[in-house]
Amino acid sequence: MLHRFAPAPHLQAADQGRIVGEHHLAAGTLVAPCIATANRDPRAFPDPGRFDIHRAENNKHLAFLHGIHFCVGAALARLEGQVVFEELLRHYPDFGAGSEPAVRRTSDAVARGWEKRPVRL
């Protein structure tokens, strides 16, 4: 799921001056990489618009960043997600999406999520 719904954007400072496309970024310039776009790159994720929790490429997402900036809490976040869904399904075996459509929050540039997401228990 993180490949489709990265939890929050992040800012990085350019470590040195770079040319990106036709733009010059001076060292120290803050940039906000679009993780959602990177996580939908068809070169890394075949049929990237399809939601599939079983896809083999699920571990290639950048929701926890990469390299020296990799999230130190990634293992805990993954474990929390696993436990939450195991317990939800144990207590509510019919758990699923509700019949009403989700209301997507689009104006928040800090965190992604739904304003309203009906579920069936």
mmCIF file of N, CA and C in Angstrom:
data_model
loop_
_atom_site.group_PDB
_atom_site.id
_atom_site.type_symbol
_atom_site.label_atom_id
_atom_site.label_comp_id
_atom_site.label_asym_id
_atom_site.label_seq_id
_atom_site.Cartn_x
_atom_site.Cartn_y
_atom_site.Cartn_z
ATOM 1 N N MET A 1 0.811 -1.189 0.000
ATOM 2 C CA MET A 1 0.000 0.000 0.000
ATOM 3 C C MET A 1 0.857 1.257 0.000
ATOM 4 N N LEU A 2 2.029 1.182 0.598
ATOM 5 C CA LEU A 2 2.867 2.382 0.675
ATOM 6 C C LEU A 2 3.334 2.846 -0.693
ATOM 7 N N HIS A 3 3.453 1.929 -1.631
ATOM 8 C CA HIS A 3 3.854 2.317 -2.979
ATOM 9 C C HIS A 3 2.805 3.253 -3.580
ATOM 10 N N ARG A 4 1.530 3.055 -3.251
ATOM 11 C CA ARG A 4 0.458 3.911 -3.786
ATOM 12 C C ARG A 4 0.165 5.107 -2.908
ATOM 13 N N PHE A 5 0.300 4.952 -1.616
ATOM 14 C CA PHE A 5 -0.116 6.005 -0.688
ATOM 15 C C PHE A 5 1.020 6.356 0.266
ATOM 16 N N ALA A 6 2.090 6.898 -0.248
ATOM 17 C CA ALA A 6 3.194 7.324 0.618
ATOM 18 C C ALA A 6 2.641 8.302 1.648
ATOM 19 N N PRO A 7 2.982 8.121 2.932
ATOM 20 C CA PRO A 7 2.317 8.877 3.983
ATOM 21 C C PRO A 7 2.572 10.376 3.998
ATOM 22 N N ALA A 8 3.749 10.812 3.652
ATOM 23 C CA ALA A 8 4.032 12.253 3.744
ATOM 24 C C ALA A 8 5.192 12.621 2.835
ATOM 25 N N PRO A 9 5.131 13.805 2.274
ATOM 26 C CA PRO A 9 6.272 14.267 1.469
ATOM 27 C C PRO A 9 7.410 14.703 2.382
ATOM 28 N N HIS A 10 8.529 14.972 1.815
ATOM 29 C CA HIS A 10 9.680 15.416 2.604
ATOM 30 C C HIS A 10 10.464 16.439 1.794
ATOM 31 N N LEU A 11 11.236 17.226 2.479
ATOM 32 C CA LEU A 11 12.112 18.191 1.818
ATOM 33 C C LEU A 11 13.547 17.725 1.958
ATOM 34 N N GLN A 12 14.320 17.928 0.937
ATOM 35 C CA GLN A 12 15.748 17.629 0.966
ATOM 36 C C GLN A 12 16.489 18.852 0.457
ATOM 37 N N ALA A 13 17.683 19.064 0.954
ATOM 38 C CA ALA A 13 18.524 20.152 0.456
ATOM 39 C C ALA A 13 19.510 19.562 -0.543
ATOM 40 N N ALA A 14 19.655 20.210 -1.683
ATOM 41 C CA ALA A 14 20.633 19.761 -2.681
ATOM 42 C C ALA A 14 22.020 19.825 -2.051
ATOM 43 N N ASP A 15 22.765 18.722 -2.111
ATOM 44 C CA ASP A 15 24.090 18.686 -1.486
ATOM 45 C C ASP A 15 25.127 19.477 -2.272
ATOM 46 N N GLN A 16 24.857 19.672 -3.542
ATOM 47 C CA GLN A 16 25.737 20.473 -4.388
ATOM 48 C C GLN A 16 24.907 21.044 -5.531
ATOM 49 N N GLY A 17 25.445 22.015 -6.224
ATOM 50 C CA GLY A 17 24.726 22.587 -7.348
ATOM 51 C C GLY A 17 24.476 21.543 -8.419
ATOM 52 N N ARG A 18 23.299 21.582 -9.004
ATOM 53 C CA ARG A 18 22.937 20.614 -10.041
ATOM 54 C C ARG A 18 22.065 21.294 -11.081
ATOM 55 N N ILE A 19 22.083 20.719 -12.281
ATOM 56 C CA ILE A 19 21.159 21.115 -13.335
ATOM 57 C C ILE A 19 20.115 20.014 -13.423
ATOM 58 N N VAL A 20 18.855 20.370 -13.268
ATOM 59 C CA VAL A 20 17.748 19.423 -13.378
ATOM 60 C C VAL A 20 16.854 19.938 -14.494
ATOM 61 N N GLY A 21 16.850 19.206 -15.608
ATOM 62 C CA GLY A 21 16.134 19.704 -16.774
ATOM 63 C C GLY A 21 16.784 20.992 -17.236
ATOM 64 N N GLU A 22 16.021 22.053 -17.246
ATOM 65 C CA GLU A 22 16.551 23.362 -17.634
ATOM 66 C C GLU A 22 16.766 24.265 -16.426
ATOM 67 N N HIS A 23 16.696 23.699 -15.233
ATOM 68 C CA HIS A 23 16.772 24.503 -14.013
ATOM 69 C C HIS A 23 18.078 24.251 -13.271
ATOM 70 N N HIS A 24 18.688 25.322 -12.786
ATOM 71 C CA HIS A 24 19.888 25.202 -11.960
ATOM 72 C C HIS A 24 19.476 25.251 -10.499
ATOM 73 N N LEU A 25 19.883 24.233 -9.746
ATOM 74 C CA LEU A 25 19.643 24.215 -8.305
ATOM 75 C C LEU A 25 20.967 24.476 -7.610
ATOM 76 N N ALA A 26 21.034 25.544 -6.848
ATOM 77 C CA ALA A 26 22.247 25.846 -6.092
ATOM 78 C C ALA A 26 22.332 24.907 -4.898
ATOM 79 N N ALA A 27 23.541 24.658 -4.418
ATOM 80 C CA ALA A 27 23.720 23.852 -3.209
ATOM 81 C C ALA A 27 22.884 24.462 -2.094
ATOM 82 N N GLY A 28 22.199 23.621 -1.341
ATOM 83 C CA GLY A 28 21.364 24.088 -0.245
ATOM 84 C C GLY A 28 19.924 24.373 -0.633
ATOM 85 N N THR A 29 19.615 24.367 -1.935
ATOM 86 C CA THR A 29 18.239 24.604 -2.375
ATOM 87 C C THR A 29 17.345 23.478 -1.867
ATOM 88 N N LEU A 30 16.220 23.841 -1.267
ATOM 89 C CA LEU A 30 15.273 22.831 -0.803
ATOM 90 C C LEU A 30 14.445 22.329 -1.973
ATOM 91 N N VAL A 31 14.334 21.022 -2.069
ATOM 92 C CA VAL A 31 13.531 20.398 -3.111
ATOM 93 C C VAL A 31 12.567 19.416 -2.450
ATOM 94 N N ALA A 32 11.434 19.232 -3.066
ATOM 95 C CA ALA A 32 10.433 18.289 -2.569
ATOM 96 C C ALA A 32 10.183 17.249 -3.653
ATOM 97 N N PRO A 33 10.900 16.126 -3.611
ATOM 98 C CA PRO A 33 10.684 15.092 -4.621
ATOM 99 C C PRO A 33 9.250 14.571 -4.539
ATOM 100 N N CYS A 34 8.669 14.284 -5.665
ATOM 101 C CA CYS A 34 7.300 13.778 -5.712
ATOM 102 C C CYS A 34 7.338 12.250 -5.620
ATOM 103 N N ILE A 35 7.273 11.761 -4.398
ATOM 104 C CA ILE A 35 7.353 10.321 -4.149
ATOM 105 C C ILE A 35 6.203 9.592 -4.831
ATOM 106 N N ALA A 36 5.014 10.199 -4.827
ATOM 107 C CA ALA A 36 3.859 9.548 -5.454
ATOM 108 C C ALA A 36 4.121 9.270 -6.927
ATOM 109 N N THR A 37 4.783 10.191 -7.607
ATOM 110 C CA THR A 37 5.098 9.986 -9.020
ATOM 111 C C THR A 37 6.153 8.903 -9.184
ATOM 112 N N ALA A 38 7.199 8.953 -8.373
ATOM 113 C CA ALA A 38 8.254 7.937 -8.452
ATOM 114 C C ALA A 38 7.690 6.551 -8.183
ATOM 115 N N ASN A 39 6.763 6.452 -7.250
ATOM 116 C CA ASN A 39 6.174 5.161 -6.903
ATOM 117 C C ASN A 39 5.189 4.652 -7.950
ATOM 118 N N ARG A 40 4.944 5.448 -8.972
ATOM 119 C CA ARG A 40 4.064 5.022 -10.067
ATOM 120 C C ARG A 40 4.811 4.927 -11.394
ATOM 121 N N ASP A 41 6.113 4.843 -11.318
ATOM 122 C CA ASP A 41 6.947 4.738 -12.516
ATOM 123 C C ASP A 41 6.742 3.354 -13.133
ATOM 124 N N PRO A 42 6.236 3.277 -14.370
ATOM 125 C CA PRO A 42 5.977 1.970 -14.976
ATOM 126 C C PRO A 42 7.245 1.150 -15.214
ATOM 127 N N ARG A 43 8.419 1.780 -15.180
ATOM 128 C CA ARG A 43 9.663 1.005 -15.307
ATOM 129 C C ARG A 43 9.932 0.193 -14.048
ATOM 130 N N ALA A 44 9.419 0.633 -12.905
ATOM 131 C CA ALA A 44 9.602 -0.094 -11.647
ATOM 132 C C ALA A 44 8.362 -0.880 -11.248
ATOM 133 N N PHE A 45 7.182 -0.381 -11.645
ATOM 134 C CA PHE A 45 5.917 -0.992 -11.254
ATOM 135 C C PHE A 45 5.056 -1.232 -12.483
ATOM 136 N N PRO A 46 5.090 -2.442 -13.051
ATOM 137 C CA PRO A 46 4.215 -2.724 -14.188
ATOM 138 C C PRO A 46 2.757 -2.457 -13.803
ATOM 139 N N ASP A 47 2.021 -1.824 -14.700
ATOM 140 C CA ASP A 47 0.624 -1.462 -14.455
ATOM 141 C C ASP A 47 0.506 -0.695 -13.130
ATOM 142 N N PRO A 48 1.201 0.443 -13.018
ATOM 143 C CA PRO A 48 1.312 1.146 -11.737
ATOM 144 C C PRO A 48 -0.002 1.692 -11.189
ATOM 145 N N GLY A 49 -1.024 1.841 -12.012
ATOM 146 C CA GLY A 49 -2.297 2.354 -11.528
ATOM 147 C C GLY A 49 -3.161 1.310 -10.849
ATOM 148 N N ARG A 50 -2.773 0.053 -10.958
ATOM 149 C CA ARG A 50 -3.561 -1.045 -10.374
ATOM 150 C C ARG A 50 -3.136 -1.262 -8.925
ATOM 151 N N PHE A 51 -4.106 -1.309 -8.016
ATOM 152 C CA PHE A 51 -3.821 -1.584 -6.606
ATOM 153 C C PHE A 51 -3.705 -3.092 -6.430
ATOM 154 N N ASP A 52 -2.554 -3.562 -5.981
ATOM 155 C CA ASP A 52 -2.316 -4.994 -5.832
ATOM 156 C C ASP A 52 -1.344 -5.206 -4.682
ATOM 157 N N ILE A 53 -1.842 -5.670 -3.544
ATOM 158 C CA ILE A 53 -0.964 -5.850 -2.385
ATOM 159 C C ILE A 53 -0.033 -7.047 -2.552
ATOM 160 N N HIS A 54 -0.248 -7.860 -3.569
ATOM 161 C CA HIS A 54 0.590 -9.040 -3.777
ATOM 162 C C HIS A 54 1.643 -8.854 -4.865
ATOM 163 N N ARG A 55 1.750 -7.649 -5.438
ATOM 164 C CA ARG A 55 2.707 -7.465 -6.530
ATOM 165 C C ARG A 55 4.133 -7.689 -6.021
ATOM 166 N N ALA A 56 4.945 -8.307 -6.853
ATOM 167 C CA ALA A 56 6.319 -8.643 -6.476
ATOM 168 C C ALA A 56 7.177 -7.407 -6.258
ATOM 169 N N GLU A 57 6.803 -6.283 -6.867
ATOM 170 C CA GLU A 57 7.627 -5.080 -6.799
ATOM 171 C C GLU A 57 7.287 -4.197 -5.602
ATOM 172 N N ASN A 58 6.453 -4.649 -4.667
ATOM 173 C CA ASN A 58 6.010 -3.790 -3.569
ATOM 174 C C ASN A 58 7.155 -3.248 -2.725
ATOM 175 N N ASN A 59 8.266 -3.926 -2.661
ATOM 176 C CA ASN A 59 9.365 -3.454 -1.818
ATOM 177 C C ASN A 59 10.234 -2.404 -2.499
ATOM 178 N N LYS A 60 9.926 -2.009 -3.726
ATOM 179 C CA LYS A 60 10.733 -1.015 -4.436
ATOM 180 C C LYS A 60 10.249 0.417 -4.205
ATOM 181 N N HIS A 61 9.182 0.603 -3.450
ATOM 182 C CA HIS A 61 8.627 1.949 -3.270
ATOM 183 C C HIS A 61 9.592 2.837 -2.479
ATOM 184 N N LEU A 62 9.351 4.136 -2.563
ATOM 185 C CA LEU A 62 10.206 5.109 -1.885
ATOM 186 C C LEU A 62 9.503 5.781 -0.712
ATOM 187 N N ALA A 63 8.433 5.193 -0.195
ATOM 188 C CA ALA A 63 7.697 5.812 0.904
ATOM 189 C C ALA A 63 8.583 6.040 2.123
ATOM 190 N N PHE A 64 9.571 5.179 2.329
ATOM 191 C CA PHE A 64 10.494 5.337 3.456
ATOM 192 C C PHE A 64 11.841 5.913 3.010
ATOM 193 N N LEU A 65 11.872 6.467 1.822
ATOM 194 C CA LEU A 65 13.082 7.028 1.211
ATOM 195 C C LEU A 65 14.078 5.920 0.895
ATOM 196 N N HIS A 66 15.370 6.271 0.834
ATOM 197 C CA HIS A 66 16.373 5.324 0.354
ATOM 198 C C HIS A 66 17.748 5.732 0.881
ATOM 199 N N GLY A 67 18.639 4.787 0.971
ATOM 200 C CA GLY A 67 20.024 5.084 1.327
ATOM 201 C C GLY A 67 20.165 5.679 2.718
ATOM 202 N N ILE A 68 21.018 6.700 2.847
ATOM 203 C CA ILE A 68 21.276 7.276 4.170
ATOM 204 C C ILE A 68 20.055 8.003 4.733
ATOM 205 N N HIS A 69 19.073 8.281 3.903
ATOM 206 C CA HIS A 69 17.860 8.952 4.362
ATOM 207 C C HIS A 69 16.728 7.959 4.644
ATOM 208 N N PHE A 70 17.032 6.663 4.622
ATOM 209 C CA PHE A 70 16.006 5.655 4.859
ATOM 210 C C PHE A 70 15.425 5.832 6.260
ATOM 211 N N CYS A 71 14.127 5.730 6.380
ATOM 212 C CA CYS A 71 13.414 5.954 7.640
ATOM 213 C C CYS A 71 13.813 4.922 8.697
ATOM 214 N N VAL A 72 14.275 5.402 9.857
ATOM 215 C CA VAL A 72 14.683 4.487 10.923
ATOM 216 C C VAL A 72 13.480 3.754 11.520
ATOM 217 N N GLY A 73 12.287 4.273 11.324
ATOM 218 C CA GLY A 73 11.091 3.638 11.855
ATOM 219 C C GLY A 73 10.369 2.746 10.863
ATOM 220 N N ALA A 74 10.986 2.469 9.718
ATOM 221 C CA ALA A 74 10.320 1.698 8.665
ATOM 222 C C ALA A 74 9.882 0.313 9.142
ATOM 223 N N ALA A 75 10.749 -0.397 9.840
ATOM 224 C CA ALA A 75 10.401 -1.747 10.293
ATOM 225 C C ALA A 75 9.226 -1.700 11.268
ATOM 226 N N LEU A 76 9.233 -0.718 12.171
ATOM 227 C CA LEU A 76 8.127 -0.579 13.117
ATOM 228 C C LEU A 76 6.833 -0.225 12.387
ATOM 229 N N ALA A 77 6.899 0.671 11.428
ATOM 230 C CA ALA A 77 5.707 1.052 10.663
ATOM 231 C C ALA A 77 5.136 -0.151 9.913
ATOM 232 N N ARG A 78 5.997 -0.952 9.321
ATOM 233 C CA ARG A 78 5.527 -2.148 8.601
ATOM 234 C C ARG A 78 4.877 -3.141 9.565
ATOM 235 N N LEU A 79 5.505 -3.331 10.726
ATOM 236 C CA LEU A 79 4.952 -4.243 11.724
ATOM 237 C C LEU A 79 3.598 -3.739 12.221
ATOM 238 N N GLU A 80 3.495 -2.435 12.487
ATOM 239 C CA GLU A 80 2.215 -1.863 12.926
ATOM 240 C C GLU A 80 1.127 -2.093 11.883
ATOM 241 N N GLY A 81 1.454 -1.863 10.627
ATOM 242 C CA GLY A 81 0.482 -2.089 9.561
ATOM 243 C C GLY A 81 0.042 -3.538 9.499
ATOM 244 N N GLN A 82 0.994 -4.447 9.634
ATOM 245 C CA GLN A 82 0.677 -5.874 9.595
ATOM 246 C C GLN A 82 -0.242 -6.249 10.754
ATOM 247 N N VAL A 83 0.090 -5.801 11.963
ATOM 248 C CA VAL A 83 -0.714 -6.132 13.141
ATOM 249 C C VAL A 83 -2.118 -5.540 13.029
ATOM 250 N N VAL A 84 -2.213 -4.292 12.593
ATOM 251 C CA VAL A 84 -3.525 -3.646 12.456
ATOM 252 C C VAL A 84 -4.420 -4.449 11.522
ATOM 253 N N PHE A 85 -3.908 -4.820 10.357
ATOM 254 C CA PHE A 85 -4.754 -5.540 9.405
ATOM 255 C C PHE A 85 -5.050 -6.962 9.870
ATOM 256 N N GLU A 86 -4.091 -7.627 10.507
ATOM 257 C CA GLU A 86 -4.369 -8.963 11.035
ATOM 258 C C GLU A 86 -5.479 -8.913 12.080
ATOM 259 N N GLU A 87 -5.408 -7.942 12.991
ATOM 260 C CA GLU A 87 -6.418 -7.830 14.045
ATOM 261 C C GLU A 87 -7.777 -7.395 13.490
ATOM 262 N N LEU A 88 -7.776 -6.448 12.563
ATOM 263 C CA LEU A 88 -9.038 -6.045 11.939
ATOM 264 C C LEU A 88 -9.728 -7.242 11.297
ATOM 265 N N LEU A 89 -8.965 -8.020 10.541
ATOM 266 C CA LEU A 89 -9.555 -9.165 9.844
ATOM 267 C C LEU A 89 -9.937 -10.285 10.804
ATOM 268 N N ARG A 90 -9.219 -10.398 11.909
ATOM 269 C CA ARG A 90 -9.567 -11.418 12.904
ATOM 270 C C ARG A 90 -10.892 -11.065 13.581
ATOM 271 N N HIS A 91 -11.060 -9.802 13.935
ATOM 272 C CA HIS A 91 -12.273 -9.365 14.624
ATOM 273 C C HIS A 91 -13.433 -9.071 13.676
ATOM 274 N N TYR A 92 -13.111 -8.650 12.467
ATOM 275 C CA TYR A 92 -14.132 -8.271 11.480
ATOM 276 C C TYR A 92 -13.811 -8.959 10.152
ATOM 277 N N PRO A 93 -14.153 -10.238 10.016
ATOM 278 C CA PRO A 93 -13.785 -10.973 8.802
ATOM 279 C C PRO A 93 -14.399 -10.411 7.524
ATOM 280 N N ASP A 94 -15.473 -9.631 7.639
ATOM 281 C CA ASP A 94 -16.094 -9.031 6.455
ATOM 282 C C ASP A 94 -15.602 -7.612 6.205
ATOM 283 N N PHE A 95 -14.533 -7.211 6.879
ATOM 284 C CA PHE A 95 -13.990 -5.858 6.728
ATOM 285 C C PHE A 95 -13.696 -5.568 5.260
ATOM 286 N N GLY A 96 -14.097 -4.396 4.815
ATOM 287 C CA GLY A 96 -13.837 -3.995 3.436
ATOM 288 C C GLY A 96 -14.305 -2.571 3.203
ATOM 289 N N ALA A 97 -14.192 -2.137 1.982
ATOM 290 C CA ALA A 97 -14.626 -0.792 1.617
ATOM 291 C C ALA A 97 -16.142 -0.698 1.704
ATOM 292 N N GLY A 98 -16.621 0.435 2.180
ATOM 293 C CA GLY A 98 -18.054 0.677 2.246
ATOM 294 C C GLY A 98 -18.622 0.980 0.872
ATOM 295 N N SER A 99 -19.935 1.116 0.812
ATOM 296 C CA SER A 99 -20.579 1.343 -0.485
ATOM 297 C C SER A 99 -20.478 2.792 -0.948
ATOM 298 N N GLU A 100 -20.262 3.734 -0.019
ATOM 299 C CA GLU A 100 -20.104 5.138 -0.413
ATOM 300 C C GLU A 100 -18.671 5.380 -0.868
ATOM 301 N N PRO A 101 -18.471 6.291 -1.812
ATOM 302 C CA PRO A 101 -17.103 6.579 -2.258
ATOM 303 C C PRO A 101 -16.312 7.346 -1.202
ATOM 304 N N ALA A 102 -15.009 7.194 -1.251
ATOM 305 C CA ALA A 102 -14.130 7.930 -0.345
ATOM 306 C C ALA A 102 -14.093 9.391 -0.752
ATOM 307 N N VAL A 103 -13.945 10.261 0.229
ATOM 308 C CA VAL A 103 -13.756 11.683 -0.030
ATOM 309 C C VAL A 103 -12.274 11.959 0.170
ATOM 310 N N ARG A 104 -11.591 12.306 -0.905
ATOM 311 C CA ARG A 104 -10.134 12.472 -0.895
ATOM 312 C C ARG A 104 -9.755 13.874 -0.451
ATOM 313 N N ARG A 105 -8.820 13.961 0.459
ATOM 314 C CA ARG A 105 -8.293 15.257 0.882
ATOM 315 C C ARG A 105 -7.204 15.646 -0.106
ATOM 316 N N THR A 106 -7.405 16.707 -0.842
ATOM 317 C CA THR A 106 -6.440 17.097 -1.869
ATOM 318 C C THR A 106 -5.716 18.387 -1.551
ATOM 319 N N SER A 107 -6.170 19.136 -0.553
ATOM 320 C CA SER A 107 -5.570 20.444 -0.296
ATOM 321 C C SER A 107 -4.443 20.398 0.723
ATOM 322 N N ASP A 108 -4.188 19.259 1.328
ATOM 323 C CA ASP A 108 -3.150 19.153 2.348
ATOM 324 C C ASP A 108 -1.840 18.735 1.705
ATOM 325 N N ALA A 109 -0.858 19.617 1.713
ATOM 326 C CA ALA A 109 0.428 19.334 1.075
ATOM 327 C C ALA A 109 1.370 18.578 1.996
ATOM 328 N N VAL A 110 1.000 18.355 3.249
ATOM 329 C CA VAL A 110 1.900 17.719 4.207
ATOM 330 C C VAL A 110 1.635 16.225 4.330
ATOM 331 N N ALA A 111 0.392 15.829 4.433
ATOM 332 C CA ALA A 111 0.072 14.416 4.605
ATOM 333 C C ALA A 111 -1.094 14.052 3.699
ATOM 334 N N ARG A 112 -1.030 12.845 3.173
ATOM 335 C CA ARG A 112 -2.102 12.372 2.302
ATOM 336 C C ARG A 112 -3.057 11.521 3.108
ATOM 337 N N GLY A 113 -4.303 11.541 2.716
ATOM 338 C CA GLY A 113 -5.278 10.708 3.397
ATOM 339 C C GLY A 113 -6.677 11.018 2.924
ATOM 340 N N TRP A 114 -7.633 10.393 3.540
ATOM 341 C CA TRP A 114 -9.028 10.613 3.209
ATOM 342 C C TRP A 114 -9.672 11.459 4.288
ATOM 343 N N GLU A 115 -10.541 12.375 3.878
ATOM 344 C CA GLU A 115 -11.371 13.083 4.852
ATOM 345 C C GLU A 115 -12.419 12.121 5.386
ATOM 346 N N LYS A 116 -12.900 11.268 4.503
ATOM 347 C CA LYS A 116 -13.943 10.309 4.863
ATOM 348 C C LYS A 116 -13.718 9.053 4.036
ATOM 349 N N ARG A 117 -13.665 7.898 4.694
ATOM 350 C CA ARG A 117 -13.519 6.629 3.982
ATOM 351 C C ARG A 117 -14.435 5.603 4.623
ATOM 352 N N PRO A 118 -15.667 5.475 4.122
ATOM 353 C CA PRO A 118 -16.595 4.502 4.699
ATOM 354 C C PRO A 118 -16.050 3.073 4.578
ATOM 355 N N VAL A 119 -16.262 2.298 5.633
ATOM 356 C CA VAL A 119 -15.834 0.899 5.628
ATOM 357 C C VAL A 119 -17.006 0.011 6.033
ATOM 358 N N ARG A 120 -16.874 -1.261 5.713
ATOM 359 C CA ARG A 120 -17.857 -2.279 6.090
ATOM 360 C C ARG A 120 -17.180 -3.182 7.116
ATOM 361 N N LEU A 121 -17.851 -3.389 8.262
ATOM 362 C CA LEU A 121 -17.261 -4.247 9.302
ATOM 363 C C LEU A 121 -17.962 -5.577 9.377
#
